[in-house]
PDB file of N, CA and C in Angstrom:
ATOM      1  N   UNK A  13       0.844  -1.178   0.000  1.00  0.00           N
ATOM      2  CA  UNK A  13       0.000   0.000   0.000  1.00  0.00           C
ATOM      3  C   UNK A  13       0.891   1.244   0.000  1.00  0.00           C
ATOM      4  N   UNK A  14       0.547   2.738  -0.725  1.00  0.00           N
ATOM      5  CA  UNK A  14       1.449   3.446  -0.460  1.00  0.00           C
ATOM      6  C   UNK A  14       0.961   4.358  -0.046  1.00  0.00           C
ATOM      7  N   UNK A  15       1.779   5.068   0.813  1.00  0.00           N
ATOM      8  CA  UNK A  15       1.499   6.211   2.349  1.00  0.00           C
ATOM      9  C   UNK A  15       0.452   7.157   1.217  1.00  0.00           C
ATOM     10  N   UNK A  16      -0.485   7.714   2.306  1.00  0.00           N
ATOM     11  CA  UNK A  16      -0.864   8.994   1.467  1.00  0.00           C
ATOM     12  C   UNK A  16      -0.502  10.003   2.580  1.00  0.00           C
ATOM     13  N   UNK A  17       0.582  11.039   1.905  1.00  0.00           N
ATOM     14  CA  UNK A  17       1.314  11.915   2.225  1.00  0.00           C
ATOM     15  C   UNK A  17       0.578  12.948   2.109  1.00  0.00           C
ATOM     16  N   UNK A  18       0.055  13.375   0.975  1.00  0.00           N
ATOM     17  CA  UNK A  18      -0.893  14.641   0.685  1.00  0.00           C
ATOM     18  C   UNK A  18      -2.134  14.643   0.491  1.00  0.00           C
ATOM     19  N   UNK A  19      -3.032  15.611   1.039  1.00  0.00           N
ATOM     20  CA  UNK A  19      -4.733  15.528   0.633  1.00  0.00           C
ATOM     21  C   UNK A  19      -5.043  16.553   0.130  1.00  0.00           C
ATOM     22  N   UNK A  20      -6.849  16.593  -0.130  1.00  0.00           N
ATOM     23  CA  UNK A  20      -6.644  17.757  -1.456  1.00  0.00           C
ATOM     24  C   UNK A  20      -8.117  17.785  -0.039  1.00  0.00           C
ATOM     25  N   UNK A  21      -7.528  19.805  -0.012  1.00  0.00           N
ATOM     26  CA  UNK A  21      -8.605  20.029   0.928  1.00  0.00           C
ATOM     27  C   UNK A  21      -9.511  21.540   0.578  1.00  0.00           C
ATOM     28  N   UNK A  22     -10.579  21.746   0.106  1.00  0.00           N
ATOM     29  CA  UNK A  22     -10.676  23.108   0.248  1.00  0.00           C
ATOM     30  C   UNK A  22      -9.650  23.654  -1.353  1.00  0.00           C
ATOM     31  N   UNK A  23      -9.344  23.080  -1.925  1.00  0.00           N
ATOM     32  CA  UNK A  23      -8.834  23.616  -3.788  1.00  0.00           C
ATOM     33  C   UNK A  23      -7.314  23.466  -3.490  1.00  0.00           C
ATOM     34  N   UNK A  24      -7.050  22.476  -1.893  1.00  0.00           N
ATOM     35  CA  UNK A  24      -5.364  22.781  -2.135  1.00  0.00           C
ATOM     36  C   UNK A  24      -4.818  21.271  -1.674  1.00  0.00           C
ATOM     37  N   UNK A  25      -3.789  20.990  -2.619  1.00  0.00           N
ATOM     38  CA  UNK A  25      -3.291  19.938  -2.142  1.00  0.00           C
ATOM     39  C   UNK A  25      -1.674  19.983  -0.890  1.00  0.00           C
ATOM     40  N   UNK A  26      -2.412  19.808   0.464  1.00  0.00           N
ATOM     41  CA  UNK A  26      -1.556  19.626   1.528  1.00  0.00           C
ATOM     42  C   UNK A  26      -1.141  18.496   1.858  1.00  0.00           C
ATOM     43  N   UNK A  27      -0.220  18.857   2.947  1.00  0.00           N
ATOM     44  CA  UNK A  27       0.221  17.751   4.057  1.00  0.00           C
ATOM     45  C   UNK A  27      -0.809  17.270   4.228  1.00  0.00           C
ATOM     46  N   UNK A  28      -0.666  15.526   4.921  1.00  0.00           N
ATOM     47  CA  UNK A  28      -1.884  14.792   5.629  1.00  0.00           C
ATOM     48  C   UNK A  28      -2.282  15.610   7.072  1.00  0.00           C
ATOM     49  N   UNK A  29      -1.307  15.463   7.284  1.00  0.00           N
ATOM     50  CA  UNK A  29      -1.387  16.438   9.130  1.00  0.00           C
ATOM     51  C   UNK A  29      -2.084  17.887   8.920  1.00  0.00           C
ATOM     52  N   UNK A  30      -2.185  18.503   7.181  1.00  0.00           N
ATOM     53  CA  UNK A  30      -2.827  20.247   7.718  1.00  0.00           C
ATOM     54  C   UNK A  30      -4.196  19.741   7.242  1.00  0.00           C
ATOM     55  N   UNK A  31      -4.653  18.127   6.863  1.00  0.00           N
ATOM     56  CA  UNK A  31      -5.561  18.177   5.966  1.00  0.00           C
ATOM     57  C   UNK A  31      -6.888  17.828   7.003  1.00  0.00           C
ATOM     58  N   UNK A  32      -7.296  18.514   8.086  1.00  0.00           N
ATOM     59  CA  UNK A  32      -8.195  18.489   9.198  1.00  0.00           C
ATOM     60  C   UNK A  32      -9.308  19.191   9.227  1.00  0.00           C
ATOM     61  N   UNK A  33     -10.837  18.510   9.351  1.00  0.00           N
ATOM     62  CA  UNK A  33     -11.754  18.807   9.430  1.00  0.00           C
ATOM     63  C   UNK A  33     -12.040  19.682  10.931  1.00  0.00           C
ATOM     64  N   UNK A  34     -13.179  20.672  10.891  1.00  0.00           N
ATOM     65  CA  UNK A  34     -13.465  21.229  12.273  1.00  0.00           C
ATOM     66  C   UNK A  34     -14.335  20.327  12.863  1.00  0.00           C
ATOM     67  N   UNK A  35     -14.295  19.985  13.807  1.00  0.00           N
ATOM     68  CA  UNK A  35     -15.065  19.034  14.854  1.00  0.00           C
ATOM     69  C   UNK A  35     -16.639  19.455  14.610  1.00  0.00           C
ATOM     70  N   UNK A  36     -17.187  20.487  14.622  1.00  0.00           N
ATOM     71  CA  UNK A  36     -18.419  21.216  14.553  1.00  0.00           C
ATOM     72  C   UNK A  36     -18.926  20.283  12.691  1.00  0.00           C
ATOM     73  N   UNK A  37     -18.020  19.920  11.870  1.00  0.00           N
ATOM     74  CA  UNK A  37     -18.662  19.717  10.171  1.00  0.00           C
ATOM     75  C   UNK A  37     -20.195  18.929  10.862  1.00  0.00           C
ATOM     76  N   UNK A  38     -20.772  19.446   9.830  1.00  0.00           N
ATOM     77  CA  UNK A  38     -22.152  18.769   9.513  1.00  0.00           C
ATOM     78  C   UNK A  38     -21.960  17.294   9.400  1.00  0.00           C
ATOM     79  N   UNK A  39     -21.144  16.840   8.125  1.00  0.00           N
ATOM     80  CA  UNK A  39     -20.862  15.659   7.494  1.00  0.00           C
ATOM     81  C   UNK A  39     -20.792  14.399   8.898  1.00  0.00           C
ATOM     82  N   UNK A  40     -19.540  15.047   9.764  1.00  0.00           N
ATOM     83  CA  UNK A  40     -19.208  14.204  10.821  1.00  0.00           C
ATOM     84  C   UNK A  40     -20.499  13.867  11.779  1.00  0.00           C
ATOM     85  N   UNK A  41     -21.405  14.848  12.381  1.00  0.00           N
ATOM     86  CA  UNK A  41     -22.500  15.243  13.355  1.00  0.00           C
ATOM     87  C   UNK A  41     -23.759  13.708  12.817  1.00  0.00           C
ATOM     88  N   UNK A  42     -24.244  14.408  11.466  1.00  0.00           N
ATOM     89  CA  UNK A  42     -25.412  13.810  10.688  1.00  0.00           C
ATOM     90  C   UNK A  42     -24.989  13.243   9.808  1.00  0.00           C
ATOM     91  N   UNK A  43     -23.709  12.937   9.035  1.00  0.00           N
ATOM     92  CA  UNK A  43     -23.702  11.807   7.751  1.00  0.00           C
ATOM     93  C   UNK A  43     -24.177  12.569   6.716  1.00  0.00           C
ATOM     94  N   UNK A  44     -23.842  13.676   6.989  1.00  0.00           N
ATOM     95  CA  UNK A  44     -24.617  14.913   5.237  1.00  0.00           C
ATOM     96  C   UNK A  44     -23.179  14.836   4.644  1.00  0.00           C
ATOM     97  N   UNK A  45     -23.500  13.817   3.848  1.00  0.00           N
ATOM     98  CA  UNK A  45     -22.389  13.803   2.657  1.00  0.00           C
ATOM     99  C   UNK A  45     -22.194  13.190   1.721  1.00  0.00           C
ATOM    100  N   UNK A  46     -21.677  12.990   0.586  1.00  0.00           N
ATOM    101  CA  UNK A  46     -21.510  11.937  -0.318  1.00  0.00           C
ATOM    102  C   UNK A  46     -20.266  11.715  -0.878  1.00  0.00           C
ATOM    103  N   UNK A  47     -19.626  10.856  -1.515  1.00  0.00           N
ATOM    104  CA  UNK A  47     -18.833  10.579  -1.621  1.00  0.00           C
ATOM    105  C   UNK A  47     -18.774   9.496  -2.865  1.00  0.00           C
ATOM    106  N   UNK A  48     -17.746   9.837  -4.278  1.00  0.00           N
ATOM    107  CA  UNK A  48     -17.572   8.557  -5.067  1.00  0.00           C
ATOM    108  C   UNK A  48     -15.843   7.729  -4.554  1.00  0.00           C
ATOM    109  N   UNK A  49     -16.327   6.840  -4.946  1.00  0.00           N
ATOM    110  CA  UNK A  49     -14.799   6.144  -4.929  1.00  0.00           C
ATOM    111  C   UNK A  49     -14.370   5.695  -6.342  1.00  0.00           C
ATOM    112  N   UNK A  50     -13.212   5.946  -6.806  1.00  0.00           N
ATOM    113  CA  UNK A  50     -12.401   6.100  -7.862  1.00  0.00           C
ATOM    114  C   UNK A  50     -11.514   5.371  -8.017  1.00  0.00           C
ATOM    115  N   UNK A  51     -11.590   4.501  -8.514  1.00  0.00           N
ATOM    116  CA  UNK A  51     -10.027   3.416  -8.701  1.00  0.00           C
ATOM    117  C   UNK A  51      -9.112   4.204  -9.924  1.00  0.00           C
ATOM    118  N   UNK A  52      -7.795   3.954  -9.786  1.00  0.00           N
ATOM    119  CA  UNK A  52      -6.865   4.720 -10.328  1.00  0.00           C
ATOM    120  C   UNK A  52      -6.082   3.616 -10.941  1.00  0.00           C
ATOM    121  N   UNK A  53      -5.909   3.221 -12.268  1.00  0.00           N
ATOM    122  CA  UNK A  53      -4.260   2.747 -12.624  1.00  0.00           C
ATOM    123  C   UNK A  53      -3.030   3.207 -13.339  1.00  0.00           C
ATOM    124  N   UNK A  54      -2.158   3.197 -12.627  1.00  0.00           N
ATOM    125  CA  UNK A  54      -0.598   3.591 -13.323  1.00  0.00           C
ATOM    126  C   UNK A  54      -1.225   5.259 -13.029  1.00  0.00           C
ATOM    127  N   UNK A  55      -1.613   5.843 -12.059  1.00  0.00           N
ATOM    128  CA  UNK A  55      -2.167   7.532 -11.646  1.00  0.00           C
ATOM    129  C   UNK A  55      -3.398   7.649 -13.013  1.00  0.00           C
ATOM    130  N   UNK A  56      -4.087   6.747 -13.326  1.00  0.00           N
ATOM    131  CA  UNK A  56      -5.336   7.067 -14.494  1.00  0.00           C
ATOM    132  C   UNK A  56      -6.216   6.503 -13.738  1.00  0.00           C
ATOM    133  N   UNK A  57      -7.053   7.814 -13.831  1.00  0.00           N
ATOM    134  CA  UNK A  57      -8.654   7.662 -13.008  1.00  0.00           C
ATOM    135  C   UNK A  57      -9.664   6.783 -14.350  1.00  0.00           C
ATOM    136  N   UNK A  58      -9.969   5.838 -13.674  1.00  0.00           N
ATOM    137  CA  UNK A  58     -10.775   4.768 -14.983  1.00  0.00           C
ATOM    138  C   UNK A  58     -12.275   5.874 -14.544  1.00  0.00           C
ATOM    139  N   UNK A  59     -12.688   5.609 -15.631  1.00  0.00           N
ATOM    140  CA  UNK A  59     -14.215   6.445 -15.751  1.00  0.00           C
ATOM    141  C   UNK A  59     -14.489   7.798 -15.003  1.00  0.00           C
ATOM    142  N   UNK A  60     -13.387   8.706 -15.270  1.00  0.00           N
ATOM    143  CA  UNK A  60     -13.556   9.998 -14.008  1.00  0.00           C
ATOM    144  C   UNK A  60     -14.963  10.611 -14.348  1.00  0.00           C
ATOM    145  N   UNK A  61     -14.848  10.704 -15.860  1.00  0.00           N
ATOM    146  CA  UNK A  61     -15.979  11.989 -16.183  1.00  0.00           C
ATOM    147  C   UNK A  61     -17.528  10.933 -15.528  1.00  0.00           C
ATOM    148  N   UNK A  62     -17.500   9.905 -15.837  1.00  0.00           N
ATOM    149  CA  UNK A  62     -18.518   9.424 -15.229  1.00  0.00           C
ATOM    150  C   UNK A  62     -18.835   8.958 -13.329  1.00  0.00           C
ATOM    151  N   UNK A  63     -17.448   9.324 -12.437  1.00  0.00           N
ATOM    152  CA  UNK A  63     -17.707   9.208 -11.646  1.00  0.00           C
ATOM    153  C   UNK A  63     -18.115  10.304 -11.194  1.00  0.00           C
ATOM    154  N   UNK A  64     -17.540  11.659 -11.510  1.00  0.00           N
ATOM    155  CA  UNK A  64     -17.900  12.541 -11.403  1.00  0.00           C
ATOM    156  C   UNK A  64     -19.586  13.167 -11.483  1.00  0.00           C
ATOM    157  N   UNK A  65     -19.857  13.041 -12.527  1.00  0.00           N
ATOM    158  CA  UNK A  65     -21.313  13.187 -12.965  1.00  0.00           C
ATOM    159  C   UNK A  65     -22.417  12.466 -11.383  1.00  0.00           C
ATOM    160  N   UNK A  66     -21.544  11.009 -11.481  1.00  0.00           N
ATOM    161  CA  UNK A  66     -22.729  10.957 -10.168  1.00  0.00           C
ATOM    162  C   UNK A  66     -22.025  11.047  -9.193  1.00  0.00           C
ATOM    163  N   UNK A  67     -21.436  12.106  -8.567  1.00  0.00           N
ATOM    164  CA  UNK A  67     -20.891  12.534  -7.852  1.00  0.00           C
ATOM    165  C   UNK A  67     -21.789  13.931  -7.016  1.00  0.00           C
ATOM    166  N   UNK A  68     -22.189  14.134  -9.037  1.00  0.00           N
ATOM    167  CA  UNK A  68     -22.977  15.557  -8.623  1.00  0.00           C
ATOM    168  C   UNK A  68     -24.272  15.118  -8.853  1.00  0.00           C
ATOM    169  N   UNK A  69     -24.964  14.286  -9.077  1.00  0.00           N
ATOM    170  CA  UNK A  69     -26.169  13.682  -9.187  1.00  0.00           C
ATOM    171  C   UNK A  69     -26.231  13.028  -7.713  1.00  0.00           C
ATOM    172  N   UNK A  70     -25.547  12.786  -6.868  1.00  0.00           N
ATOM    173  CA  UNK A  70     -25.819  12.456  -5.683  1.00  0.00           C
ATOM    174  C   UNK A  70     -26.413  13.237  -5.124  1.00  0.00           C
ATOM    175  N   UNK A  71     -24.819  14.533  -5.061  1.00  0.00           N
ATOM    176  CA  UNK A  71     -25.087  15.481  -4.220  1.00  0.00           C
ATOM    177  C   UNK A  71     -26.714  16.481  -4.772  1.00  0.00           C
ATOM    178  N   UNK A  72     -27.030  16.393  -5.699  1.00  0.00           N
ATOM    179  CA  UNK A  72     -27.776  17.273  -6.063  1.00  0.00           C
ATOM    180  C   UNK A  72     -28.848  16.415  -5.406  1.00  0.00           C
ATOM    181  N   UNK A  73     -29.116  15.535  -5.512  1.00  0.00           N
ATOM    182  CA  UNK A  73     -30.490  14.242  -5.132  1.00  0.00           C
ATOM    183  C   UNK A  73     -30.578  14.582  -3.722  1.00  0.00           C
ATOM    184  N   UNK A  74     -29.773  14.736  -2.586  1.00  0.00           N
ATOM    185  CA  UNK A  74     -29.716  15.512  -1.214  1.00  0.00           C
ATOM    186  C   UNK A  74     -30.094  16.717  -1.217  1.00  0.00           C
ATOM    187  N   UNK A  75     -30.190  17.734  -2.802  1.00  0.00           N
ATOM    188  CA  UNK A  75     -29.767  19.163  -2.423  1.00  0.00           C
ATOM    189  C   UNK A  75     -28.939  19.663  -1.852  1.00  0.00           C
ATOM    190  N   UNK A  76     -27.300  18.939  -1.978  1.00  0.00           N
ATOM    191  CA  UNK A  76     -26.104  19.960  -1.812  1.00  0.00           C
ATOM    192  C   UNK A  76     -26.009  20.740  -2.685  1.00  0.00           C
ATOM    193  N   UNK A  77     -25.384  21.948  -2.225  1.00  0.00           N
ATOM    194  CA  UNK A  77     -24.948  22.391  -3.660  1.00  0.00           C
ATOM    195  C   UNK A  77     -22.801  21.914  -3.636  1.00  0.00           C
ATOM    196  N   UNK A  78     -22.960  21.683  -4.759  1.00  0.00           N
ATOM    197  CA  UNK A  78     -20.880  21.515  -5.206  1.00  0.00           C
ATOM    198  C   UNK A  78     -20.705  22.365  -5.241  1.00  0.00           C
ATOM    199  N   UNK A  79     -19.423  22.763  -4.630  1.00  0.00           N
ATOM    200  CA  UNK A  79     -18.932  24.203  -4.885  1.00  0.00           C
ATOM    201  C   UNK A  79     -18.191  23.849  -5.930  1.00  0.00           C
ATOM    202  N   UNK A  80     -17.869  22.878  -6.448  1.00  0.00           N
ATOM    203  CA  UNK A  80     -17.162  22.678  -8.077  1.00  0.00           C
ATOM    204  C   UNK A  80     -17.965  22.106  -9.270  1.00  0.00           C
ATOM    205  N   UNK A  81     -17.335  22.484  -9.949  1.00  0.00           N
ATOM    206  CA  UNK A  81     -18.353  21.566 -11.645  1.00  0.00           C
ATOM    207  C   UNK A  81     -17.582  20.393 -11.930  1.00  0.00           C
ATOM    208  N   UNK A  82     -18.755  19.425 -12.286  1.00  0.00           N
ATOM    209  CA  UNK A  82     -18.089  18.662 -12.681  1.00  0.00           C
ATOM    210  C   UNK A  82     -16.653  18.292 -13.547  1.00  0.00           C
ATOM    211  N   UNK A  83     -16.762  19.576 -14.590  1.00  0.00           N
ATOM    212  CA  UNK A  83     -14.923  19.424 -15.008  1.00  0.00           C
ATOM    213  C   UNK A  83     -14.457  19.825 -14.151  1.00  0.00           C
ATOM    214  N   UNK A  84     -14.273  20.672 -13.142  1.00  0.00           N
ATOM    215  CA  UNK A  84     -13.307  21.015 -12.410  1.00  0.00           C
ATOM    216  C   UNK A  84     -12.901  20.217 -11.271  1.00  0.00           C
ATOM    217  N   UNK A  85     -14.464  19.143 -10.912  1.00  0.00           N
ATOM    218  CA  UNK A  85     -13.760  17.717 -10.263  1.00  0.00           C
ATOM    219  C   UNK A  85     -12.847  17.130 -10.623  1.00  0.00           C
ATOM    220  N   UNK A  86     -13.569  16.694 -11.732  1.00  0.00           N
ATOM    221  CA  UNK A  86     -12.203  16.322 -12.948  1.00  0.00           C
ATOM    222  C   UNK A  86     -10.678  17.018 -13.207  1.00  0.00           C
ATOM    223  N   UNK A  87     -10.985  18.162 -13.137  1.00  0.00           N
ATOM    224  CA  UNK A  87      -9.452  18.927 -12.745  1.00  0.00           C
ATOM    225  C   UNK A  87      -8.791  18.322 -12.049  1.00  0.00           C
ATOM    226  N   UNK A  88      -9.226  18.433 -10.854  1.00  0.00           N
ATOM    227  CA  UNK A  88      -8.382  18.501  -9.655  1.00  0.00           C
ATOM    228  C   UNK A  88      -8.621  17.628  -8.983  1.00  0.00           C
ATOM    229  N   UNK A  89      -8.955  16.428  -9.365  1.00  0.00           N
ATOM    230  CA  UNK A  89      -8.656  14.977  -9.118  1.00  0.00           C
ATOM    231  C   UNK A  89      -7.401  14.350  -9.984  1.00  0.00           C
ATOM    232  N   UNK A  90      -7.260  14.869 -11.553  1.00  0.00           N
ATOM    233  CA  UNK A  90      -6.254  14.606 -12.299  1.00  0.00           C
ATOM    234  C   UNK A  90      -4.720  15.602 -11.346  1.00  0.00           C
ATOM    235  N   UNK A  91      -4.969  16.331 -11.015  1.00  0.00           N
ATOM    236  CA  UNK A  91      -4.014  17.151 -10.363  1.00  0.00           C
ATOM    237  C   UNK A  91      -3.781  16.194  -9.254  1.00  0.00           C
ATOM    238  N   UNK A  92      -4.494  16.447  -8.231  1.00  0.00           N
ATOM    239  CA  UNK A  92      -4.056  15.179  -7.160  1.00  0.00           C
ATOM    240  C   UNK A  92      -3.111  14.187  -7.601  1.00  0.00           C
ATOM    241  N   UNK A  93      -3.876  13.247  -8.557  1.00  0.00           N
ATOM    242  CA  UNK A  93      -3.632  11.927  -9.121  1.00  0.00           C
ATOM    243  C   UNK A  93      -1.995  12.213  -9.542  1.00  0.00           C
ATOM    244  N   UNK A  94      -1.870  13.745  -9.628  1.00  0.00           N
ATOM    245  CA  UNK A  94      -0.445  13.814 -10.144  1.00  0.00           C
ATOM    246  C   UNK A  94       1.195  13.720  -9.089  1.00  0.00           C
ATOM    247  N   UNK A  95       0.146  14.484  -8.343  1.00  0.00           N
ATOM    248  CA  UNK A  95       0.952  14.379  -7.339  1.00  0.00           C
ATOM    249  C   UNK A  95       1.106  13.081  -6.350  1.00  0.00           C
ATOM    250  N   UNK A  96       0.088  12.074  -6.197  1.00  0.00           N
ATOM    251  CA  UNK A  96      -0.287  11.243  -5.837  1.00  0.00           C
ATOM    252  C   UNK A  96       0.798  10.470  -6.586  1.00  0.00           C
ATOM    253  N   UNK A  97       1.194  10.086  -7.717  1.00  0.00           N
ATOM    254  CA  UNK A  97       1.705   9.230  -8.172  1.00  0.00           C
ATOM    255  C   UNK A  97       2.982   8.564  -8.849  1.00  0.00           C
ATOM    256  N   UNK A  98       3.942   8.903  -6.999  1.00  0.00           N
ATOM    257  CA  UNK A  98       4.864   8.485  -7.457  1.00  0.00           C
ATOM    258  C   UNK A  98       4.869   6.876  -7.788  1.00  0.00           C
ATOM    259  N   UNK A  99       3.812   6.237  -6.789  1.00  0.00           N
ATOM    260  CA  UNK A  99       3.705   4.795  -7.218  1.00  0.00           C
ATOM    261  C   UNK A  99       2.114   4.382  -8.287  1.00  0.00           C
ATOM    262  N   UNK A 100       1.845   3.515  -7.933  1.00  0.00           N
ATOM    263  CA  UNK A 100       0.492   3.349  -8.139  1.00  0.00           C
ATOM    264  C   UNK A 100      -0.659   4.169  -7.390  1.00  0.00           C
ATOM    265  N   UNK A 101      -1.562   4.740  -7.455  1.00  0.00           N
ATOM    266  CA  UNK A 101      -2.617   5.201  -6.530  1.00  0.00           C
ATOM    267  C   UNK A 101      -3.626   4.080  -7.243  1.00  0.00           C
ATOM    268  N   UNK A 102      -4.337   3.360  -6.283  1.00  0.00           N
ATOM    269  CA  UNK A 102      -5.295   2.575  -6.145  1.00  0.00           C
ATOM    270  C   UNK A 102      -6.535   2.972  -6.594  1.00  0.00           C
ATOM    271  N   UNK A 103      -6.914   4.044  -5.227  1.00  0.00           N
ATOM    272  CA  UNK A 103      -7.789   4.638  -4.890  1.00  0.00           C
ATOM    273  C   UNK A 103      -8.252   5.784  -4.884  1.00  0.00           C
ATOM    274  N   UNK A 104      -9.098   6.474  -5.191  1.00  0.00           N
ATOM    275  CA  UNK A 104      -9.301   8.112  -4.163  1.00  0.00           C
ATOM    276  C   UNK A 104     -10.890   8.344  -3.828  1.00  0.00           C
ATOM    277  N   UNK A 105     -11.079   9.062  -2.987  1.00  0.00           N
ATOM    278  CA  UNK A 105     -12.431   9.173  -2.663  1.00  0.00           C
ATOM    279  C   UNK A 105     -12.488  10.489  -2.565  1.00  0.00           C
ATOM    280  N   UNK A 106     -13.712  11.239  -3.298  1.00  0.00           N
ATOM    281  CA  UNK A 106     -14.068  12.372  -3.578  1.00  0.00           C
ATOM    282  C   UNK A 106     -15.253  12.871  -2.824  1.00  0.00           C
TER     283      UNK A 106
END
């Protein structure tokens, strides 16, 4: 398995240690959240544009609003993925 060193928090990719939620989040309290999971090979997100999409079809089905668009998930998951990959990345969850 390989360490994950950096997280992508808020449009920035940090340290694991600055990458900390406030105790008060909604998400943590009530479970208001959603989340896709993304398998990655050789740092290539298999089906991004489509994980994405129901990513925001989740959140929209709750009435979140994304503070990103779907390409720009897509952005900056490929960005991550970049930095992410000095080895394999497996995984990521959005």
């Amino acid at each position: 398995m390989i360490p994950i060193t950096e997280v992508w928090v808020d449009g920035r990719i940090v340290p694991r240690e600055e990458g900390v939620l406030p105790v008060m989040t909604h998400a943590l309290h009530y479970a208001g959240a959603v989340y896709e999971g993304i398998r990655a090979y050789d740092g290539v997100p298999f089906e991004l544009q489509r994980h994405a999409e129901r990513l925001a079809a989740s959140a929209a089905h709750l009435r979140f609003k994304l503070p990103l668009s779907v390409e720009l998930i897509c952005e900056e998951t490929r960005d991550y993925l970049g930095v992410m990959s000095r080895g394999v990345v497996s995984a990521i969850r959005s």
